[in-house]
Amino acid sequence: MEWINQNKILIVGLGLIGGGYAKALSRIGYDVYAIDANPDSIGYAIDNGIILDGSIEPTPELVGSADAVIFAIYPDRLVKWIKDYQQYFKPGIRITDVTGVKCSVVYDVQAILRDDVEFIAAHPMAGREVYGVRNSTERIFHDANYLVVPTEKNTPEAIEWCKRLGKLIGFRKVSVLSPEEHDKAIGYVSQLTHVIAVALMTCNDNRHLSDYTGDSFRDLTRIARINDEMWSTLFFMNKDALLQEMNMFINEMTKMRDLLQSDDVEGMRAKLRLSNYRRSWFDDNKKEGK
Amino acid sequence: MEWINQNKILIVGLGLIGGGYAKALSRIGYDVYAIDANPDSIGYAIDNGIILDGSIEPTPELVGSADAVIFAIYPDRLVKWIKDYQQYFKPGIRITDVTGVKCSVVYDVQAILRDDVEFIAAHPMAGREVYGVRNSTERIFHDANYLVVPTEKNTPEAIEWCKRLGKLIGFRKVSVLSPEEHDKAIGYVSQLTHVIAVALMTCNDNRHLSDYTGDSFRDLTRIARINDEMWSTLFFMNKDALLQEMNMFINEMTKMRDLLQSDDVEGMRAKLRLSNYRRSWFDDNKKEGK
């Protein structure tokens, strides 16, 4: 099954990410349809040529005509959606998602999914501090990473298909890793960073300090403007991995506190040098586009 | 003593900040001179019209002809410089600095300073992850805050003079606060954020994760590319205030860890909502230019 034959793409959940996908796929020439509980989102997307048609609920016609389905809904709602509506799927289709946690989603979905439909998980690492299809844009994908997260149940063809989808939508880099690798990596690079940004805002009523802040404070707290429902769901769905990462970070902060407390200048400078070395490596690695 | 009569400005320490000051003041029309131990910095600055003349060491002629002196050297070197060379100062001049810590510097300098010279402390909250006069630019000041940090020893005229200097150089916002207020605020908005960025880099050999990072990780670790000598000095010179802020933050991270551990979804969501509320307030406040 080639992309050229998969004309009809159904997007379930037309928010910031679903909307961005719809824009990209419509622009390339696919027939894109959407389901979203919010009639305003569907109306806006039709009026602006982002989708051909849509519905506020899953109908047998809309779901049944899709050659591929992309789920851009909250992770805790995916399993129930599949249970309730998978009977409508056309035989042989592939479905994917955009969920930021994997172990707690992928295995459950694959366990209940019809045998003639394949679920290949993916995580587009893109976002903004605003929400909804009205704020969606393809641009947020262009400098972002796209992670394909197969299990042993997935076929090589579905993995290739999903990698191709990431490239079609415009992601800078497409990688493949297991659900376990994914959740550990995301616990560190994404969830821990969000917890840190939140803790920096909540540990102190800092509003009187806004005249004294520099770039560093603004950078570290940009992501503190956070959707509490979505991120709380993600944190608890990745509880074990995130707990490990949080404990590792708290332990390191405590070590640095002890270095300061005990006047260990050389120990502190060694930490700063290691940080500088690693971050420089990171910059240089990125510049070369590796 | 008005700015119009203070033609000769001496900058001691011609690095990223000193160089930026020199460029701004030369452009406005002041006669700017500099002292820096690195002959390349002095030569480059003369060749590029950033300063009129300079020296690699403090000479009686250069120091003695200055109508104002701006110290842009490491904070732990300021007191010794004053001790060694203050006999060269022209009577009645004002001197200022760019040091990122205040309590441990300002009182010591004022205690040993000649009675006919006034030291009014300042902190330009600007920086980059690169160093030296060759990388200096006025641009880093335009969206930054300038803090004037007087003590009881300072005159109203010197405070006004220093505020004027910050405006002349091009800072977005000029504020006045005490050394104690300054060090507490800076311990939180600047030093704690740098410690966090460092700990995030040092807690984990994350180089294999560079394909999986998004904006959040890049934002939180940009400042982890850090000058270990300068920042270690700043941390230890503000030890008490920074320790307080680190303990407050570690405590908050631990609370969030406990919320996750104990499956307290509502408690976690309350933290995220508070974070979102405060950060939104911060953005809105900034937009209005308050």
Coordinates of C-alpha atoms in Angstrom, one line a residue, chain A residues 8-281:
Chain A
K8 CA -8.1 9.9 2.3
I9 CA -6.5 10.7 5.6
L10 CA -8.7 11.1 8.7
I11 CA -7.4 13.1 11.6
V12 CA -9.0 12.5 15.0
G13 CA -8.5 15.5 17.3
L14 CA -8.1 18.8 15.4
G15 CA -6.0 20.9 17.8
L16 CA -2.6 22.4 17.5
I17 CA -0.9 19.3 16.3
G18 CA -3.8 17.7 14.4
G19 CA -4.4 21.0 12.7
G20 CA -0.7 21.3 11.7
Y21 CA -0.8 17.8 10.2
A22 CA -4.0 18.6 8.3
K23 CA -2.5 21.7 6.8
A24 CA 0.7 19.9 5.7
L25 CA -1.2 16.9 4.2
S26 CA -3.8 19.1 2.5
R27 CA -1.0 21.2 1.0
I28 CA 0.7 18.1 -0.4
G29 CA -2.5 17.0 -2.0
Y30 CA -4.2 14.4 0.3
D31 CA -7.9 14.5 1.0
V32 CA -8.0 15.3 4.7
Y33 CA -11.0 14.8 6.9
A34 CA -11.2 15.4 10.7
I35 CA -13.2 14.5 13.7
D36 CA -13.3 16.9 16.7
A37 CA -15.8 17.4 19.5
N38 CA -15.6 21.2 19.0
P39 CA -17.8 22.3 16.1
D40 CA -16.0 25.6 15.9
S41 CA -12.7 23.8 15.1
I42 CA -14.3 21.7 12.3
G43 CA -16.1 24.8 10.9
Y44 CA -13.0 26.9 10.9
A45 CA -10.9 24.1 9.3
I46 CA -13.5 23.6 6.5
D47 CA -13.8 27.4 5.9
N48 CA -10.1 27.8 5.6
G49 CA -9.4 24.8 3.4
I50 CA -7.5 22.9 6.0
I51 CA -9.8 19.9 5.7
L52 CA -12.4 18.8 3.0
D53 CA -15.0 17.8 5.6
G54 CA -15.4 16.8 9.2
S55 CA -17.7 15.8 12.0
I56 CA -18.1 16.3 15.7
E57 CA -18.4 12.6 16.2
P58 CA -17.1 9.4 14.6
T59 CA -19.6 8.3 12.0
P60 CA -19.3 4.9 10.1
E61 CA -19.1 6.8 6.8
L62 CA -16.2 9.1 7.8
V63 CA -14.2 6.5 9.7
G64 CA -15.0 3.8 7.2
S65 CA -13.8 5.8 4.2
A66 CA -10.3 6.6 5.6
D67 CA -7.2 5.0 4.1
A68 CA -5.2 6.1 7.2
V69 CA -6.1 7.5 10.5
I70 CA -4.0 9.8 12.7
F71 CA -5.0 10.2 16.3
A72 CA -4.1 13.6 17.8
I73 CA -6.2 13.3 21.0
Y74 CA -5.2 13.0 24.6
P75 CA -3.3 9.8 25.3
D76 CA -5.7 8.5 27.9
R77 CA -8.6 8.7 25.4
L78 CA -7.1 6.6 22.7
V79 CA -7.8 3.1 24.0
K80 CA -11.5 3.9 24.6
W81 CA -11.8 5.4 21.1
I82 CA -10.4 2.3 19.5
K83 CA -12.7 0.1 21.5
D84 CA -15.8 2.1 20.6
Y85 CA -15.2 2.7 16.9
Q86 CA -12.7 0.3 15.4
Q87 CA -15.5 -1.7 13.9
Y88 CA -15.8 1.1 11.3
F89 CA -12.2 0.9 10.1
K90 CA -11.7 -0.2 6.5
P91 CA -9.8 -3.5 6.5
G92 CA -6.0 -3.3 6.0
I93 CA -5.5 0.4 7.0
R94 CA -2.7 1.7 9.2
I95 CA -3.3 4.0 12.1
T96 CA -0.8 6.2 14.0
D97 CA -0.8 8.7 16.9
V98 CA 1.0 11.8 18.2
T99 CA 1.1 10.8 21.9
G100 CA 3.9 12.0 24.1
V101 CA 4.0 8.7 26.1
K102 CA 4.3 5.3 24.7
C103 CA 4.6 2.2 27.0
S104 CA 1.2 3.0 28.7
V105 CA -0.6 3.5 25.4
V106 CA 1.0 1.4 22.6
Y107 CA 0.8 -2.0 24.1
D108 CA -2.9 -1.5 25.2
V109 CA -3.9 -0.3 21.8
Q110 CA -2.2 -3.1 20.0
A111 CA -3.7 -5.7 22.4
I112 CA -7.3 -4.7 21.5
L113 CA -6.9 -3.7 17.9
R114 CA -8.4 -5.7 15.1
D115 CA -6.0 -8.1 13.4
D116 CA -6.5 -6.5 10.0
V117 CA -5.5 -3.0 11.1
E118 CA -2.0 -2.0 12.2
F119 CA -1.1 0.6 14.8
I120 CA 2.3 2.1 14.5
A121 CA 3.0 4.7 17.2
A122 CA 4.8 8.1 16.6
H123 CA 5.7 11.1 18.6
P124 CA 6.1 14.5 16.9
M125 CA 8.3 16.5 19.3
A126 CA 6.7 19.8 18.5
G127 CA 4.4 22.2 20.4
R128 CA 3.7 25.8 21.3
E129 CA 2.4 27.6 24.3
V130 CA -0.9 28.1 22.5
Y131 CA -3.7 25.7 21.5
G132 CA -6.2 24.8 18.9
V133 CA -6.5 24.5 15.1
R134 CA -6.6 28.3 14.8
N135 CA -3.0 28.5 16.2
S136 CA -1.7 25.5 14.2
T137 CA 1.1 25.9 11.7
E138 CA 3.4 23.5 9.8
R139 CA 6.3 25.7 10.8
I140 CA 6.6 24.1 14.3
F141 CA 7.6 20.8 12.6
H142 CA 10.4 22.1 10.5
D143 CA 13.0 22.2 13.2
A144 CA 11.6 19.4 15.2
N145 CA 12.2 15.6 15.7
Y146 CA 9.8 12.9 14.8
L147 CA 10.0 9.6 16.7
V148 CA 8.6 6.4 15.3
V149 CA 8.0 3.9 18.1
P150 CA 7.4 0.3 16.9
T151 CA 6.9 -2.8 19.0
E152 CA 7.5 -6.4 18.0
K153 CA 3.9 -6.5 16.6
N154 CA 4.8 -3.9 13.9
T155 CA 5.8 -4.8 10.3
P156 CA 8.8 -3.3 8.6
E157 CA 6.4 -1.9 6.0
A158 CA 4.4 0.0 8.7
I159 CA 7.6 1.4 10.2
E160 CA 8.7 2.7 6.8
W161 CA 5.2 4.1 6.2
C162 CA 5.3 6.0 9.5
K163 CA 8.9 7.3 8.8
R164 CA 7.6 8.5 5.5
L165 CA 4.7 10.3 7.1
G166 CA 7.1 12.2 9.4
K167 CA 9.2 13.3 6.4
L168 CA 6.1 14.3 4.4
I169 CA 4.8 16.5 7.2
G170 CA 8.2 18.2 7.2
F171 CA 10.1 17.1 10.3
R172 CA 13.8 17.8 10.4
K173 CA 14.8 14.4 11.7
V174 CA 13.1 11.1 11.9
S175 CA 14.3 8.4 14.4
V176 CA 13.1 5.0 15.4
L177 CA 13.2 3.7 19.0
S178 CA 11.4 1.3 21.3
P179 CA 8.5 2.4 23.6
E180 CA 10.9 1.8 26.6
E181 CA 13.7 3.9 25.1
H182 CA 11.2 6.5 24.1
D183 CA 9.7 6.9 27.5
K184 CA 13.0 7.1 29.3
A185 CA 14.4 9.7 26.8
I186 CA 11.2 11.8 26.9
G187 CA 11.1 11.6 30.7
Y188 CA 14.4 13.3 30.6
V189 CA 14.5 15.7 27.7
S190 CA 10.8 16.8 27.8
Q191 CA 8.9 15.9 30.9
L192 CA 11.7 16.7 33.4
T193 CA 12.3 20.0 31.7
H194 CA 8.7 20.9 32.1
V195 CA 8.6 19.9 35.7
I196 CA 11.7 22.1 36.3
A197 CA 10.1 25.1 34.6
V198 CA 7.0 24.6 36.7
A199 CA 8.9 24.3 40.0
L200 CA 10.9 27.4 39.1
M201 CA 7.6 29.3 38.8
T202 CA 5.8 27.8 41.8
C203 CA 8.7 27.8 44.3
N204 CA 8.5 31.6 44.7
D205 CA 5.9 34.3 44.0
N206 CA 8.2 35.9 41.6
R207 CA 6.0 38.5 40.0
H208 CA 7.7 41.4 41.7
L209 CA 10.9 40.2 40.1
S210 CA 9.8 40.7 36.5
D211 CA 11.9 44.0 36.2
Y212 CA 15.0 42.1 37.2
T213 CA 14.9 39.1 34.9
G214 CA 17.2 38.4 32.0
D215 CA 17.1 36.0 29.1
S216 CA 18.0 33.0 31.3
F217 CA 14.9 33.2 33.5
R218 CA 12.7 33.8 30.4
D219 CA 14.2 30.8 28.6
L220 CA 13.9 28.5 31.6
T221 CA 10.2 29.3 32.2
R222 CA 8.8 29.8 28.7
I223 CA 7.4 26.2 28.9
A224 CA 6.0 27.0 32.4
R225 CA 2.9 28.3 30.5
I226 CA 1.5 24.9 30.5
N227 CA -1.7 23.0 29.8
D228 CA -2.3 21.4 33.2
E229 CA -4.7 18.7 32.0
M230 CA -2.5 17.5 29.1
W231 CA 0.8 17.6 30.9
S232 CA -0.5 16.1 34.2
T233 CA -1.9 13.2 32.1
L234 CA 1.5 12.8 30.4
F235 CA 3.4 12.8 33.7
F236 CA 1.2 10.2 35.3
M237 CA 1.2 8.0 32.2
N238 CA 5.0 8.0 32.3
K239 CA 5.2 7.9 36.1
D240 CA 8.0 5.4 36.6
A241 CA 10.4 6.8 34.0
L242 CA 9.7 10.4 35.1
L243 CA 10.2 9.6 38.8
Q244 CA 13.7 8.1 37.9
E245 CA 14.6 11.3 36.0
M246 CA 13.3 13.6 38.7
N247 CA 15.2 11.7 41.4
M248 CA 18.4 11.8 39.3
F249 CA 18.0 15.6 38.8
I250 CA 17.2 16.3 42.5
N251 CA 20.2 14.3 43.5
E252 CA 22.4 16.4 41.2
M253 CA 21.0 19.7 42.4
T254 CA 21.6 18.5 46.0
K255 CA 25.3 17.7 45.1
M256 CA 25.7 21.2 43.7
R257 CA 24.1 22.7 46.8
D258 CA 26.6 20.7 48.9
L259 CA 29.6 21.9 46.8
L260 CA 28.5 25.5 47.4
Q261 CA 27.8 24.9 51.1
S262 CA 31.2 23.3 51.7
D263 CA 33.1 25.9 49.7
D264 CA 34.3 23.3 47.2
V265 CA 35.3 25.7 44.5
E266 CA 37.2 23.1 42.4
G267 CA 34.3 20.7 42.6
M268 CA 31.9 23.4 41.5
R269 CA 34.2 24.5 38.6
A270 CA 34.4 20.8 37.5
K271 CA 30.6 20.6 37.2
L272 CA 30.5 23.9 35.2
R273 CA 33.3 22.6 32.9
L274 CA 31.4 19.3 32.3
S275 CA 28.3 21.3 31.6
N276 CA 30.1 23.6 29.2
Y277 CA 31.7 20.6 27.4
R278 CA 28.5 18.7 27.0
R279 CA 26.4 21.7 25.8
S280 CA 29.1 22.7 23.4
W281 CA 29.2 19.2 22.0

